[in-house]
Amino acid sequence: MLRLVICLLFPSAVLGQVSKNIELLDHWSADSLLVNSTNVRYNDCWGFVENGREYVVAGSTEGTHFFEITDDNKLRHADFVEGNYSNSLVIHRDFKTFGNFLYSVCDEGLSSLQIIDVSFLPDSVSLVAEYFDEFTQVHTIFIDTTNAMLYACDITPSSGGVLLPQSSMKVYSLSTNPTIPMLLYTGPNDIPEVHSVYVRNNIAYLNCGFDGLRVYDFSNAAAPIFIQNLSFYEEQGYNHQGWLSPDGTKYVFGDETNGKKLKLCDVENNQLTVKSTFGTNFEENSVPHNIMLTDEFAYVAYYNEGLRIYDLRSLPVKEIAHYDTHPQEEGPFTMRGAWGVYRDFPSGKIAISDRVNGLFLFEFDETIFTAKNENDLILFPNPVLQGEEISFRLNTTDISEFDYTLTDMCGKIVASGRATERSYARIQALLALGMYTLRVQYVDYLGDPIDIYGKIMVY
């Protein structure tokens, strides 16, 4: 007798979100937190590994929340550090890690830079240093961990409780003591702001708001070398944030302006050339916020559109997965949804922070989409070893519901199922050796029924 185990991945649902090709693992929110008049409680998120465990950090109006990702893929609240400025008016916190320390800043009120020791997790964290006057308000930070340098963007000091003029960016060394930042550089002085920065091996990509994007070499941090000024480009708005792919060949940045698309850039000799633009619901004035990249994919926190994942390997860039963390009906000029994204966990899990709905933990199987060819139906592995799982997906981004049947050489159906909110499925079946035919049926955008077929060899 043939024994079958059919495994289809169906998305979890919370708040009725629309999703495709993503699985929700867990969700956290806390109605007891201070909330402002626009119902915003949360801001950025970040992730790190400590003592062999993965952790997510989430910011709120009140401070910094630490979560352990448990073995059963849940968010366990591990600890909390209250911000120096804990207030319903807080809408910006930002986080980065270096060694055993998390660095936390805030851009409202009389706040501070907090340096938090995370080495005692999963038990607790400890606030080990705090800097007030020099780091009273900081919009974003980035740490070049290879060179132990902290970049603080749109930094506003204070004296005696009075805010002083803002600097576009300051760069600090953490090399002597990671809890004592040493100032190396202030600037550029010819522009009013550096909203965000990405740095690798001393090459800094500066997102400069309405002044575009600049590239500098900070090998000599006291006297950085100017490389490029991308002051005019297609779909230009408020240049907000960007990320470099691990292989250094691609850079994607976004403009925090209604209806502006994301930009995919080629990188050569540390200089950027805009190659393509892409996005989601830009026709309806949707706005991207923060971005992270792998070599193949862009992961975007897209305000009212939630988490969006794009395949960067061919043009035009296509969206291959999404999960709407913000199902509330919002006008085109409101930005209360997905804010922060973190994708660099060894496990491949993804964290998204939504300003209204809290922290989300997702799983997206990249291996399903790294298999690439020109067939309408992609099957892998193929041939497949007896007892192994069979994966298949449609080579289109438009279909998210289909039926399938797997038949043997005699035409007998040995597996069947339906996939919803997916363009792929998996079958794990104890099949006899031989050739099998997979039939997939769906209805296209014209309402016409479509049948496609593929052959699978089991050996």
XYZ file of C-alpha atoms in Angstrom:
459
model
C 0.000 0.000 0.000
C 1.271 3.463 -0.890
C 1.583 5.764 2.114
C 1.445 9.534 1.496
C 2.261 12.595 3.549
C 1.266 15.791 1.756
C 2.707 19.005 3.162
C 1.249 22.317 1.992
C 2.320 25.502 3.723
C -0.676 27.642 4.565
C -0.155 31.140 5.961
C -1.190 31.948 9.483
C -3.588 34.849 9.807
C -3.678 37.747 12.217
C -5.984 40.713 11.884
C -7.115 39.374 8.508
C -3.940 40.262 6.590
C -3.446 39.415 2.948
C -0.309 37.368 2.300
C 1.508 35.376 -0.342
C 4.439 32.950 -0.031
C 5.168 33.966 3.586
C 4.385 32.196 6.840
C 3.628 34.195 9.976
C 5.361 32.561 12.954
C 4.481 34.950 15.781
C 3.230 38.436 16.569
C 3.670 40.703 19.607
C 1.945 43.899 20.643
C 1.166 45.552 23.985
C -1.876 47.783 24.373
C -0.565 49.010 27.722
C 2.269 50.982 26.072
C 1.979 54.738 25.753
C 0.275 55.690 22.511
C 0.051 58.986 20.646
C -2.915 60.580 18.927
C -2.247 58.684 15.686
C -2.329 55.305 17.499
C 1.441 54.786 17.044
C 3.317 52.819 19.735
C 6.194 51.118 17.883
C 9.131 52.109 15.675
C 12.232 50.242 14.488
C 13.497 46.681 14.952
C 16.859 44.933 14.761
C 18.249 41.442 15.272
C 21.361 39.718 16.577
C 22.749 36.380 17.748
C 24.026 35.945 21.306
C 25.147 32.712 22.984
C 23.930 30.762 19.982
C 20.381 32.152 20.136
C 18.605 34.592 17.807
C 17.082 37.764 19.264
C 14.855 40.563 18.010
C 14.890 44.100 19.400
C 11.818 46.310 19.005
C 11.443 49.975 19.870
C 8.374 51.579 21.379
C 7.266 54.886 22.829
C 8.660 53.697 26.167
C 11.981 52.061 25.294
C 13.728 48.949 23.967
C 12.158 45.475 24.079
C 14.234 42.284 23.775
C 12.789 39.021 22.428
C 14.308 35.576 22.149
C 13.277 33.519 19.117
C 12.490 30.169 20.724
C 12.963 26.717 19.234
C 9.258 26.603 18.385
C 9.533 29.954 16.527
C 7.863 32.137 19.134
C 8.836 35.584 20.433
C 9.680 35.276 24.125
C 9.940 38.664 25.826
C 13.356 38.523 27.496
C 13.881 42.021 28.917
C 13.141 45.732 28.584
C 15.228 48.903 28.931
C 13.297 52.114 29.433
C 14.406 55.019 27.268
C 15.756 58.172 28.890
C 12.855 59.872 27.130
C 9.797 57.644 27.571
C 6.831 59.476 26.138
C 3.890 59.084 23.779
C 5.627 61.627 21.505
C 8.445 59.177 20.720
C 8.182 57.980 17.119
C 11.858 57.257 16.298
C 14.222 54.803 17.917
C 17.069 53.086 16.123
C 19.328 50.152 17.030
C 22.562 48.498 15.947
C 24.877 45.926 17.547
C 28.639 45.628 17.968
C 30.194 42.744 19.853
C 28.112 42.060 22.963
C 26.520 45.514 22.960
C 23.331 46.986 21.538
C 23.345 50.727 20.797
C 19.994 52.494 21.095
C 19.127 56.090 20.143
C 15.986 58.222 20.028
C 15.075 61.328 18.011
C 12.579 63.004 20.336
C 12.745 64.927 23.601
C 15.805 64.984 25.834
C 16.938 61.471 25.052
C 20.320 59.684 24.910
C 22.558 57.026 23.450
C 22.128 53.871 25.518
C 24.733 51.095 25.345
C 23.249 47.811 26.542
C 25.210 44.650 27.383
C 23.373 41.626 25.941
C 25.948 38.976 26.893
C 23.821 37.651 29.788
C 20.888 36.701 27.577
C 18.645 34.741 27.672
C 18.424 35.800 31.331
C 18.641 39.588 31.101
C 20.342 42.642 29.597
C 22.146 45.482 31.359
C 22.419 49.200 30.601
C 26.180 49.778 30.995
C 26.652 53.289 29.565
C 24.468 56.256 28.628
C 25.381 59.517 26.905
C 23.025 62.455 27.182
C 24.247 65.858 25.991
C 26.207 64.755 22.918
C 23.558 62.251 21.745
C 20.360 63.961 22.917
C 18.567 63.299 19.631
C 19.826 60.946 16.912
C 17.692 59.880 13.971
C 19.564 56.748 12.841
C 22.837 54.951 13.509
C 24.988 52.453 11.645
C 28.045 50.522 12.822
C 30.822 49.404 10.498
C 31.643 46.395 12.667
C 34.791 45.494 10.703
C 36.364 48.857 11.501
C 34.604 49.513 14.833
C 33.088 52.838 13.744
C 29.682 54.219 14.700
C 27.917 56.629 12.322
C 25.249 58.829 13.951
C 22.925 60.600 11.491
C 21.007 63.849 12.077
C 22.508 64.187 15.550
C 21.392 66.975 17.885
C 23.316 67.716 21.098
C 22.043 69.701 24.063
C 23.347 71.767 26.939
C 21.499 72.375 30.165
C 18.371 70.814 28.700
C 18.400 73.113 25.645
C 18.809 71.631 22.173
C 21.793 72.889 20.164
C 22.166 73.015 16.339
C 21.962 69.694 14.547
C 24.899 68.112 12.701
C 24.249 66.105 9.533
C 26.426 63.216 10.765
C 29.120 62.363 13.299
C 31.476 59.391 13.189
C 32.898 57.747 16.321
C 35.494 55.063 16.966
C 34.559 52.114 19.175
C 37.917 50.387 18.781
C 39.516 51.380 22.100
C 36.440 50.785 24.244
C 33.022 49.934 22.737
C 31.273 51.695 25.638
C 33.195 54.982 25.105
C 32.612 56.405 21.594
C 35.481 58.687 20.457
C 34.549 61.438 17.968
C 36.461 61.290 14.668
C 34.458 63.387 12.196
C 31.559 65.817 11.830
C 29.953 66.520 8.449
C 29.420 66.844 5.541
C 28.912 70.500 6.377
C 27.495 71.598 2.995
C 24.181 69.754 3.444
C 21.635 70.035 6.270
C 21.150 66.324 6.949
C 22.219 62.739 6.470
C 19.052 60.817 7.175
C 20.616 57.353 7.074
C 23.863 55.618 6.061
C 25.077 52.166 5.061
C 28.792 51.440 5.543
C 30.979 48.509 4.568
C 34.779 48.447 4.743
C 34.869 52.220 5.241
C 32.773 52.955 2.120
C 29.744 54.953 3.270
C 26.545 55.412 1.250
C 24.816 58.505 2.659
C 21.073 59.055 2.212
C 20.807 62.829 2.303
C 17.098 63.599 2.043
C 16.345 66.144 -0.657
C 20.069 66.432 -1.424
C 20.163 62.929 -2.890
C 22.762 60.256 -2.203
C 26.507 60.568 -1.611
C 29.368 58.084 -1.361
C 32.514 58.629 0.741
C 35.597 56.634 1.681
C 36.147 56.854 5.449
C 39.440 54.936 5.520
C 40.830 58.119 7.044
C 37.807 59.043 9.134
C 39.130 62.502 10.026
C 39.362 63.392 6.314
C 37.003 61.214 4.254
C 37.402 61.097 0.481
C 34.415 62.105 -1.647
C 33.550 59.493 -4.298
C 30.124 60.320 -5.781
C 27.156 62.639 -5.543
C 23.937 61.178 -6.968
C 21.994 64.418 -6.746
C 19.582 63.774 -9.653
C 17.959 60.452 -10.569
C 14.721 58.913 -11.803
C 11.744 58.861 -9.408
C 13.534 61.250 -7.057
C 12.031 62.344 -3.763
C 13.291 62.381 -0.187
C 16.294 60.023 -0.226
C 15.635 57.962 2.874
C 17.567 54.676 3.290
C 19.403 51.977 1.354
C 21.242 48.669 1.658
C 24.169 46.949 -0.088
C 23.964 43.296 -1.150
C 26.405 40.890 0.561
C 28.360 40.430 -2.691
C 28.652 44.207 -3.090
C 27.236 44.312 -6.617
C 23.775 45.744 -5.889
C 22.443 48.626 -3.819
C 18.739 49.384 -3.359
C 17.455 52.630 -1.903
C 14.080 54.204 -1.348
C 12.658 57.703 -1.308
C 10.213 58.405 1.518
C 7.870 60.262 -0.798
C 4.352 59.339 -1.846
C 4.291 57.246 -5.009
C 8.060 57.061 -5.580
C 9.497 53.698 -6.599
C 12.494 51.869 -5.162
C 15.781 52.093 -7.065
C 18.047 49.165 -7.941
C 21.648 50.254 -8.539
C 24.665 48.529 -10.017
C 27.791 49.059 -7.896
C 31.196 49.353 -9.577
C 34.302 50.887 -8.027
C 32.080 51.981 -5.116
C 29.945 54.118 -7.441
C 26.224 53.705 -8.071
C 24.299 53.610 -11.340
C 20.506 53.394 -11.167
C 19.596 50.344 -13.246
C 15.874 49.919 -12.609
C 12.945 51.166 -10.533
C 10.235 49.023 -8.942
C 7.657 49.033 -6.171
C 4.197 48.167 -4.907
C 1.042 50.272 -5.307
C 3.094 53.333 -6.194
C 0.159 54.303 -8.410
C -1.792 54.738 -5.153
C 1.012 56.821 -3.580
C 2.329 54.026 -1.354
C 5.688 54.686 0.341
C 8.613 52.337 1.097
C 10.497 52.765 4.369
C 13.412 50.476 5.331
C 15.240 47.907 3.185
C 17.581 44.933 3.631
C 19.144 42.814 0.859
C 20.483 39.379 0.157
C 22.325 38.762 -3.110
C 19.046 37.709 -4.728
C 16.212 39.464 -2.897
C 15.148 42.811 -1.459
C 13.161 42.801 1.796
C 11.196 46.021 2.264
C 9.113 47.405 5.119
C 6.580 49.207 2.961
C 4.429 51.278 5.355
C 0.777 50.608 4.419
C 1.744 47.607 2.236
C 3.578 45.614 4.950
C 6.499 43.293 4.159
C 7.316 43.060 0.442
C 9.953 40.763 -1.064
C 11.385 41.313 -4.558
C 13.554 39.172 -6.849
C 16.519 41.276 -8.006
C 18.069 38.728 -10.378
C 16.314 39.804 -13.563
C 14.543 42.851 -14.937
C 11.918 44.006 -14.505
C 12.173 43.432 -10.760
C 9.163 41.435 -9.580
C 7.477 41.078 -6.217
C 7.471 37.399 -5.214
C 6.048 37.503 -1.684
C 4.211 39.786 0.699
C 2.449 39.985 4.042
C 0.281 42.967 4.912
C 1.075 43.835 8.548
C -1.125 46.914 8.275
C -4.608 45.980 7.033
C -6.157 49.169 8.384
C -7.612 51.396 5.707
C -5.272 54.362 5.383
C -5.152 57.338 3.042
C -2.232 57.679 0.601
C -0.461 60.283 2.742
C -0.450 58.363 6.017
C 2.614 56.345 7.028
C 1.569 54.335 10.076
C 2.411 50.808 8.926
C 5.550 48.694 8.431
C 8.651 50.563 9.593
C 11.612 48.301 10.365
C 12.843 45.115 8.701
C 15.544 42.652 9.770
C 16.547 39.704 7.581
C 20.116 38.731 8.622
C 19.362 35.899 11.042
C 21.302 32.691 10.293
C 17.945 30.893 10.176
C 16.653 33.251 7.477
C 13.725 34.399 9.612
C 12.419 37.922 9.100
C 11.302 40.516 11.657
C 9.024 43.429 10.779
C 7.954 46.223 13.097
C 4.650 47.929 12.345
C 4.097 51.334 13.964
C 0.527 50.477 14.981
C 0.391 46.673 15.083
C 3.694 45.755 16.736
C 6.354 43.151 15.995
C 5.985 40.285 13.503
C 8.160 37.208 12.965
C 8.041 35.522 9.547
C 9.497 32.641 7.616
C 10.139 32.904 3.890
C 11.762 29.930 2.171
C 14.333 31.447 -0.192
C 15.230 28.026 -1.585
C 11.821 27.841 -3.261
C 12.692 30.915 -5.323
C 16.410 30.473 -5.936
C 15.605 27.623 -8.342
C 15.169 29.464 -11.604
C 14.551 28.481 -15.242
C 12.274 29.459 -18.092
C 9.673 26.710 -17.635
C 6.135 27.635 -16.608
C 6.374 25.028 -13.837
C 9.602 24.714 -11.856
C 10.164 21.396 -10.044
C 13.069 20.743 -7.703
C 14.931 18.705 -6.938
C 14.326 16.794 -10.148
C 15.113 13.938 -10.290
C 14.277 13.385 -6.620
C 15.592 10.684 -4.319
C 12.899 8.282 -3.085
C 11.415 9.590 0.174
C 12.616 13.175 -0.368
C 10.295 16.161 -0.489
C 9.223 17.474 -3.892
C 8.902 21.255 -4.264
C 7.347 23.070 -7.188
C 6.283 26.584 -8.035
C 4.698 28.536 -10.832
C 7.100 30.731 -12.768
C 4.819 33.729 -12.438
C 4.138 36.355 -9.789
C 0.465 36.709 -10.710
C -0.999 33.412 -9.453
C -1.611 32.754 -5.763
C -4.144 29.901 -5.877
C -4.016 26.623 -7.771
C -4.909 22.921 -7.675
C -2.489 20.111 -8.383
C -2.494 16.358 -8.941
C 0.435 13.948 -9.118
C -0.133 10.758 -11.139
C 2.005 7.689 -11.720
C 2.806 6.067 -15.081
C -0.537 4.219 -15.019
C -2.489 7.442 -14.554
C -3.326 6.747 -10.909
C -3.511 9.853 -8.698
C -1.015 9.481 -5.845
C -1.210 13.027 -4.429
C -3.434 16.059 -4.837
C -4.136 19.328 -3.110
C -4.866 23.022 -3.304
C -2.510 25.895 -2.558
C -3.910 29.251 -1.481
C -2.036 32.521 -1.037
C 0.988 30.726 -2.515
C 2.663 30.326 -5.857
C 4.332 27.111 -4.667
C 3.650 23.890 -2.772
C 5.488 20.869 -1.408
C 4.708 17.157 -1.569
C 6.347 14.597 0.673
C 5.252 11.164 -0.471
C 6.596 7.621 -0.220
C 6.583 7.066 -3.971
C 7.747 4.021 -5.876
C 10.663 4.432 -8.255
C 9.651 5.749 -11.651
C 8.275 8.703 -13.583
C 5.369 10.864 -12.370
C 3.332 13.619 -13.966
C 2.420 16.775 -12.069
C -0.604 18.706 -13.301
C -1.290 22.229 -12.042
C -4.580 24.016 -12.748
C -5.437 27.655 -12.114
C -7.520 30.505 -13.499
C -5.590 33.367 -15.093
C -6.366 37.083 -14.875
C -8.740 36.810 -17.838
C -10.748 34.116 -16.084
C -9.505 31.394 -18.422
C -8.642 27.944 -16.997
C -4.966 27.039 -17.432
C -3.324 23.597 -17.237
C 0.427 23.099 -17.049
C 2.374 19.881 -16.677
C 5.754 18.722 -15.460
C 7.573 15.395 -15.209
C 9.233 14.174 -11.984
C 11.665 11.284 -11.841
C 11.876 9.365 -8.535
C 15.009 7.223 -8.191
